[in-house]
Amino acid sequence: MNRDLHHYRKSYEHGELLLTTTNSDPIRQFSIWFEEVETEGGIEEPNAMTLATIGIDGLPKSRIVLLKGFDKEGFKFYTNYQSEKGKSMEKNPRVSLSFFWPTMERQVIIQGEVSKLDSKDSDKYFHSRPIESQLGALVSDQSRVIKNRQVLEDKMNLFKATYADKPIPRPSHWGGYIVKPMIMEFWQGRPSRLHDRIRYHVTNGNWIKERLAP
């Protein structure tokens, strides 16, 4: 099969991104953009992001996960520690996060080091989730081969009965991560493919801001 996709073309004309108007703190700049996407972007899940890791087999892999919080320390998400991505991050804690907000013609790429959140943070978030999601964390041996879907349905029914009248414990193999950024890049689409790219990187504990060629 041969598909020619040359006819897909779009001129990016939504906005601009300048050194003089971006915040000196990239996390603050991310917050500004995120709030704009929330209120103006018309995107159902603006917190959806691509998490890229280097697998234990040495191959890169990316997948969509959901950002669940951010502050001056970094960007937080939650998953199964024993999943493929969990094992990858344990072996190589350097990861990349990327956000694509097409209606705003914007991208953000974050590179940094990931570490586990403390158990109290993971407990708090786990018990804030819907009951079905809490049970799902118990049911799924994430990334492992299973015979069929019925395996999941049977385990779900078992755990529903087990925890019908008592709190669901957070599994020890499930919890939070935080990515501490070392490099953050903001991309704004512009006409003629002359896009705006502003990159921040840490030098001697300070953020340095610079423009990149598109």
mmCIF file of N, CA and C in Angstrom, residues 109-193:
data_model
loop_
_atom_site.group_PDB
_atom_site.id
_atom_site.type_symbol
_atom_site.label_atom_id
_atom_site.label_comp_id
_atom_site.label_asym_id
_atom_site.label_seq_id
_atom_site.Cartn_x
_atom_site.Cartn_y
_atom_site.Cartn_z
ATOM 1 N N ILE A 109 7.661 20.530 24.895
ATOM 2 C CA ILE A 109 8.483 19.338 25.116
ATOM 3 C C ILE A 109 9.269 19.548 26.406
ATOM 4 N N ILE A 110 9.198 18.556 27.282
ATOM 5 C CA ILE A 110 9.872 18.629 28.588
ATOM 6 C C ILE A 110 10.797 17.439 28.716
ATOM 7 N N GLN A 111 12.062 17.692 28.976
ATOM 8 C CA GLN A 111 13.035 16.618 29.207
ATOM 9 C C GLN A 111 13.557 16.739 30.629
ATOM 10 N N GLY A 112 13.642 15.604 31.308
ATOM 11 C CA GLY A 112 14.108 15.664 32.683
ATOM 12 C C GLY A 112 14.263 14.287 33.293
ATOM 13 N N GLU A 113 14.397 14.274 34.612
ATOM 14 C CA GLU A 113 14.572 13.025 35.345
ATOM 15 C C GLU A 113 13.327 12.737 36.171
ATOM 16 N N VAL A 114 12.923 11.470 36.159
ATOM 17 C CA VAL A 114 11.706 11.058 36.835
ATOM 18 C C VAL A 114 12.044 10.308 38.118
ATOM 19 N N SER A 115 11.236 10.487 39.126
ATOM 20 C CA SER A 115 11.378 9.751 40.382
ATOM 21 C C SER A 115 9.986 9.503 40.949
ATOM 22 N N LYS A 116 9.882 8.572 41.878
ATOM 23 C CA LYS A 116 8.592 8.242 42.468
ATOM 24 C C LYS A 116 8.175 9.304 43.488
ATOM 25 N N LEU A 117 6.882 9.573 43.531
ATOM 26 C CA LEU A 117 6.327 10.410 44.589
ATOM 27 C C LEU A 117 6.261 9.605 45.881
ATOM 28 N N ASP A 118 6.165 10.299 47.009
ATOM 29 C CA ASP A 118 6.080 9.558 48.273
ATOM 30 C C ASP A 118 4.727 8.874 48.395
ATOM 31 N N SER A 119 4.653 7.900 49.294
ATOM 32 C CA SER A 119 3.462 7.063 49.415
ATOM 33 C C SER A 119 2.230 7.865 49.823
ATOM 34 N N LYS A 120 2.405 8.909 50.630
ATOM 35 C CA LYS A 120 1.260 9.708 51.057
ATOM 36 C C LYS A 120 0.596 10.395 49.869
ATOM 37 N N ASP A 121 1.409 10.912 48.964
ATOM 38 C CA ASP A 121 0.877 11.565 47.763
ATOM 39 C C ASP A 121 0.130 10.548 46.901
ATOM 40 N N SER A 122 0.748 9.355 46.741
ATOM 41 C CA SER A 122 0.107 8.317 45.937
ATOM 42 C C SER A 122 -1.186 7.834 46.575
ATOM 43 N N ASP A 123 -1.189 7.674 47.908
ATOM 44 C CA ASP A 123 -2.405 7.257 48.608
ATOM 45 C C ASP A 123 -3.527 8.268 48.412
ATOM 46 N N LYS A 124 -3.198 9.539 48.563
ATOM 47 C CA LYS A 124 -4.199 10.596 48.452
ATOM 48 C C LYS A 124 -4.831 10.604 47.069
ATOM 49 N N TYR A 125 -4.002 10.523 46.030
ATOM 50 C CA TYR A 125 -4.554 10.540 44.680
ATOM 51 C C TYR A 125 -5.350 9.268 44.401
ATOM 52 N N PHE A 126 -4.826 8.117 44.818
ATOM 53 C CA PHE A 126 -5.506 6.848 44.552
ATOM 54 C C PHE A 126 -6.925 6.869 45.089
ATOM 55 N N HIS A 127 -7.097 7.342 46.314
ATOM 56 C CA HIS A 127 -8.420 7.311 46.940
ATOM 57 C C HIS A 127 -9.324 8.456 46.482
ATOM 58 N N SER A 128 -8.779 9.351 45.646
ATOM 59 C CA SER A 128 -9.623 10.382 45.032
ATOM 60 C C SER A 128 -10.231 9.894 43.720
ATOM 61 N N ARG A 129 -9.752 8.764 43.229
ATOM 62 C CA ARG A 129 -10.221 8.236 41.947
ATOM 63 C C ARG A 129 -11.594 7.572 42.105
ATOM 64 N N PRO A 130 -12.359 7.451 41.017
ATOM 65 C CA PRO A 130 -13.607 6.687 41.073
ATOM 66 C C PRO A 130 -13.334 5.245 41.525
ATOM 67 N N ILE A 131 -14.303 4.638 42.181
ATOM 68 C CA ILE A 131 -14.145 3.281 42.699
ATOM 69 C C ILE A 131 -13.729 2.318 41.584
ATOM 70 N N GLU A 132 -14.328 2.456 40.404
ATOM 71 C CA GLU A 132 -14.007 1.553 39.303
ATOM 72 C C GLU A 132 -12.547 1.677 38.888
ATOM 73 N N SER A 133 -12.008 2.888 38.943
ATOM 74 C CA SER A 133 -10.608 3.087 38.592
ATOM 75 C C SER A 133 -9.685 2.501 39.658
ATOM 76 N N GLN A 134 -10.084 2.622 40.920
ATOM 77 C CA GLN A 134 -9.300 1.996 41.988
ATOM 78 C C GLN A 134 -9.269 0.479 41.799
ATOM 79 N N LEU A 135 -10.412 -0.091 41.509
ATOM 80 C CA LEU A 135 -10.468 -1.532 41.281
ATOM 81 C C LEU A 135 -9.645 -1.925 40.049
ATOM 82 N N GLY A 136 -9.684 -1.086 39.025
ATOM 83 C CA GLY A 136 -8.924 -1.375 37.815
ATOM 84 C C GLY A 136 -7.433 -1.485 38.073
ATOM 85 N N ALA A 137 -6.926 -0.675 39.005
ATOM 86 C CA ALA A 137 -5.502 -0.752 39.352
ATOM 87 C C ALA A 137 -5.163 -2.079 40.008
ATOM 88 N N LEU A 138 -6.128 -2.655 40.731
ATOM 89 C CA LEU A 138 -5.922 -3.971 41.337
ATOM 90 C C LEU A 138 -6.029 -5.086 40.299
ATOM 91 N N VAL A 139 -6.938 -4.904 39.366
ATOM 92 C CA VAL A 139 -7.235 -5.952 38.394
ATOM 93 C C VAL A 139 -6.104 -6.158 37.391
ATOM 94 N N SER A 140 -5.553 -5.066 36.868
ATOM 95 C CA SER A 140 -4.655 -5.161 35.717
ATOM 96 C C SER A 140 -3.192 -5.382 36.095
ATOM 97 N N ASP A 141 -2.626 -6.480 35.608
ATOM 98 C CA ASP A 141 -1.174 -6.689 35.646
ATOM 99 C C ASP A 141 -0.607 -6.026 34.397
ATOM 100 N N GLN A 142 -0.483 -4.727 34.455
ATOM 101 C CA GLN A 142 -0.249 -3.917 33.266
ATOM 102 C C GLN A 142 0.965 -4.376 32.463
ATOM 103 N N SER A 143 0.787 -4.436 31.159
ATOM 104 C CA SER A 143 1.803 -4.787 30.164
ATOM 105 C C SER A 143 2.069 -6.292 30.061
ATOM 106 N N ARG A 144 1.427 -7.100 30.881
ATOM 107 C CA ARG A 144 1.640 -8.544 30.800
ATOM 108 C C ARG A 144 0.640 -9.186 29.837
ATOM 109 N N VAL A 145 1.063 -10.264 29.193
ATOM 110 C CA VAL A 145 0.201 -10.994 28.264
ATOM 111 C C VAL A 145 -0.907 -11.695 29.048
ATOM 112 N N ILE A 146 -2.151 -11.574 28.567
ATOM 113 C CA ILE A 146 -3.274 -12.285 29.180
ATOM 114 C C ILE A 146 -4.002 -13.067 28.093
ATOM 115 N N LYS A 147 -4.753 -14.074 28.499
ATOM 116 C CA LYS A 147 -5.402 -14.988 27.550
ATOM 117 C C LYS A 147 -6.521 -14.298 26.788
ATOM 118 N N ASN A 148 -7.354 -13.543 27.487
ATOM 119 C CA ASN A 148 -8.491 -12.875 26.845
ATOM 120 C C ASN A 148 -9.061 -11.836 27.801
ATOM 121 N N ARG A 149 -10.079 -11.120 27.338
ATOM 122 C CA ARG A 149 -10.663 -10.071 28.176
ATOM 123 C C ARG A 149 -11.410 -10.644 29.372
ATOM 124 N N GLN A 150 -11.898 -11.863 29.230
ATOM 125 C CA GLN A 150 -12.648 -12.470 30.313
ATOM 126 C C GLN A 150 -11.827 -12.554 31.590
ATOM 127 N N VAL A 151 -10.511 -12.676 31.443
ATOM 128 C CA VAL A 151 -9.615 -12.690 32.605
ATOM 129 C C VAL A 151 -9.805 -11.407 33.419
ATOM 130 N N LEU A 152 -9.887 -10.288 32.725
ATOM 131 C CA LEU A 152 -10.075 -9.002 33.404
ATOM 132 C C LEU A 152 -11.471 -8.899 34.016
ATOM 133 N N GLU A 153 -12.482 -9.322 33.270
ATOM 134 C CA GLU A 153 -13.848 -9.237 33.767
ATOM 135 C C GLU A 153 -14.029 -10.085 35.034
ATOM 136 N N ASP A 154 -13.453 -11.277 35.021
ATOM 137 C CA ASP A 154 -13.575 -12.161 36.182
ATOM 138 C C ASP A 154 -12.895 -11.561 37.412
ATOM 139 N N LYS A 155 -11.697 -11.001 37.216
ATOM 140 C CA LYS A 155 -10.989 -10.386 38.342
ATOM 141 C C LYS A 155 -11.729 -9.157 38.855
ATOM 142 N N MET A 156 -12.303 -8.376 37.944
ATOM 143 C CA MET A 156 -13.057 -7.202 38.362
ATOM 144 C C MET A 156 -14.243 -7.615 39.227
ATOM 145 N N ASN A 157 -14.966 -8.640 38.804
ATOM 146 C CA ASN A 157 -16.112 -9.105 39.584
ATOM 147 C C ASN A 157 -15.688 -9.618 40.955
ATOM 148 N N LEU A 158 -14.551 -10.301 41.001
ATOM 149 C CA LEU A 158 -14.038 -10.815 42.268
ATOM 150 C C LEU A 158 -13.710 -9.676 43.224
ATOM 151 N N PHE A 159 -13.003 -8.662 42.730
ATOM 152 C CA PHE A 159 -12.617 -7.549 43.596
ATOM 153 C C PHE A 159 -13.808 -6.679 43.981
ATOM 154 N N LYS A 160 -14.800 -6.565 43.096
ATOM 155 C CA LYS A 160 -16.012 -5.826 43.457
ATOM 156 C C LYS A 160 -16.693 -6.481 44.655
ATOM 157 N N ALA A 161 -16.724 -7.801 44.645
ATOM 158 C CA ALA A 161 -17.341 -8.520 45.764
ATOM 159 C C ALA A 161 -16.492 -8.412 47.020
ATOM 160 N N THR A 162 -15.183 -8.500 46.852
ATOM 161 C CA THR A 162 -14.264 -8.465 47.991
ATOM 162 C C THR A 162 -14.325 -7.129 48.719
ATOM 163 N N TYR A 163 -14.406 -6.032 47.945
ATOM 164 C CA TYR A 163 -14.360 -4.694 48.542
ATOM 165 C C TYR A 163 -15.709 -3.987 48.468
ATOM 166 N N ALA A 164 -16.778 -4.762 48.473
ATOM 167 C CA ALA A 164 -18.111 -4.172 48.369
ATOM 168 C C ALA A 164 -18.446 -3.256 49.534
ATOM 169 N N ASP A 165 -17.904 -3.572 50.716
ATOM 170 C CA ASP A 165 -18.266 -2.792 51.900
ATOM 171 C C ASP A 165 -17.053 -2.334 52.701
ATOM 172 N N LYS A 166 -15.915 -2.191 52.020
ATOM 173 C CA LYS A 166 -14.719 -1.719 52.725
ATOM 174 C C LYS A 166 -13.799 -0.965 51.772
ATOM 175 N N PRO A 167 -12.908 -0.131 52.317
ATOM 176 C CA PRO A 167 -12.014 0.660 51.472
ATOM 177 C C PRO A 167 -11.091 -0.222 50.628
ATOM 178 N N ILE A 168 -10.758 0.292 49.457
ATOM 179 C CA ILE A 168 -9.864 -0.419 48.549
ATOM 180 C C ILE A 168 -8.430 0.035 48.836
ATOM 181 N N PRO A 169 -7.524 -0.873 49.157
ATOM 182 C CA PRO A 169 -6.153 -0.461 49.439
ATOM 183 C C PRO A 169 -5.393 -0.124 48.148
ATOM 184 N N ARG A 170 -4.561 0.907 48.216
ATOM 185 C CA ARG A 170 -3.711 1.193 47.053
ATOM 186 C C ARG A 170 -2.696 0.064 46.890
ATOM 187 N N PRO A 171 -2.610 -0.524 45.699
ATOM 188 C CA PRO A 171 -1.614 -1.571 45.490
ATOM 189 C C PRO A 171 -0.197 -1.016 45.652
ATOM 190 N N SER A 172 0.688 -1.779 46.243
ATOM 191 C CA SER A 172 2.068 -1.315 46.450
ATOM 192 C C SER A 172 2.796 -1.097 45.133
ATOM 193 N N HIS A 173 2.290 -1.713 44.066
ATOM 194 C CA HIS A 173 2.950 -1.588 42.757
ATOM 195 C C HIS A 173 2.353 -0.454 41.914
ATOM 196 N N TRP A 174 1.545 0.393 42.521
ATOM 197 C CA TRP A 174 0.893 1.475 41.774
ATOM 198 C C TRP A 174 1.091 2.782 42.523
ATOM 199 N N GLY A 175 1.469 3.839 41.783
ATOM 200 C CA GLY A 175 1.648 5.117 42.446
ATOM 201 C C GLY A 175 2.113 6.208 41.507
ATOM 202 N N GLY A 176 2.635 7.271 42.101
ATOM 203 C CA GLY A 176 2.939 8.469 41.334
ATOM 204 C C GLY A 176 4.397 8.656 41.000
ATOM 205 N N TYR A 177 4.607 9.457 39.966
ATOM 206 C CA TYR A 177 5.936 9.877 39.535
ATOM 207 C C TYR A 177 5.948 11.391 39.379
ATOM 208 N N ILE A 178 7.125 11.961 39.488
ATOM 209 C CA ILE A 178 7.294 13.379 39.184
ATOM 210 C C ILE A 178 8.500 13.537 38.272
ATOM 211 N N VAL A 179 8.340 14.320 37.216
ATOM 212 C CA VAL A 179 9.429 14.609 36.287
ATOM 213 C C VAL A 179 9.980 15.989 36.614
ATOM 214 N N LYS A 180 11.231 16.030 37.025
ATOM 215 C CA LYS A 180 11.900 17.299 37.303
ATOM 216 C C LYS A 180 12.556 17.779 36.009
ATOM 217 N N PRO A 181 12.089 18.901 35.457
ATOM 218 C CA PRO A 181 12.571 19.315 34.135
ATOM 219 C C PRO A 181 13.998 19.855 34.148
ATOM 220 N N MET A 182 14.729 19.507 33.089
ATOM 221 C CA MET A 182 16.055 20.065 32.844
ATOM 222 C C MET A 182 16.043 20.950 31.599
ATOM 223 N N ILE A 183 15.175 20.578 30.652
ATOM 224 C CA ILE A 183 15.012 21.338 29.409
ATOM 225 C C ILE A 183 13.524 21.435 29.117
ATOM 226 N N MET A 184 13.048 22.616 28.756
ATOM 227 C CA MET A 184 11.660 22.797 28.339
ATOM 228 C C MET A 184 11.640 23.646 27.069
ATOM 229 N N GLU A 185 10.906 23.161 26.077
ATOM 230 C CA GLU A 185 10.803 23.886 24.813
ATOM 231 C C GLU A 185 9.345 24.179 24.480
ATOM 232 N N PHE A 186 9.086 25.415 24.103
ATOM 233 C CA PHE A 186 7.751 25.854 23.715
ATOM 234 C C PHE A 186 7.749 26.153 22.212
ATOM 235 N N TRP A 187 6.760 25.622 21.532
ATOM 236 C CA TRP A 187 6.671 25.733 20.073
ATOM 237 C C TRP A 187 5.337 26.341 19.701
ATOM 238 N N GLN A 188 5.383 27.409 18.926
ATOM 239 C CA GLN A 188 4.168 28.058 18.417
ATOM 240 C C GLN A 188 4.224 28.050 16.901
ATOM 241 N N GLY A 189 3.209 27.459 16.269
ATOM 242 C CA GLY A 189 3.168 27.439 14.816
ATOM 243 C C GLY A 189 3.066 28.841 14.235
ATOM 244 N N ARG A 190 3.779 29.056 13.120
ATOM 245 C CA ARG A 190 3.760 30.351 12.427
ATOM 246 C C ARG A 190 3.668 30.119 10.923
ATOM 247 N N PRO A 191 3.293 31.138 10.159
ATOM 248 C CA PRO A 191 3.183 30.979 8.706
ATOM 249 C C PRO A 191 4.519 30.622 8.060
ATOM 250 N N SER A 192 4.445 30.003 6.890
ATOM 251 C CA SER A 192 5.613 29.644 6.073
ATOM 252 C C SER A 192 6.552 28.679 6.776
ATOM 253 N N ARG A 193 6.040 27.957 7.766
ATOM 254 C CA ARG A 193 6.832 26.999 8.540
ATOM 255 C C ARG A 193 7.969 27.673 9.314
#
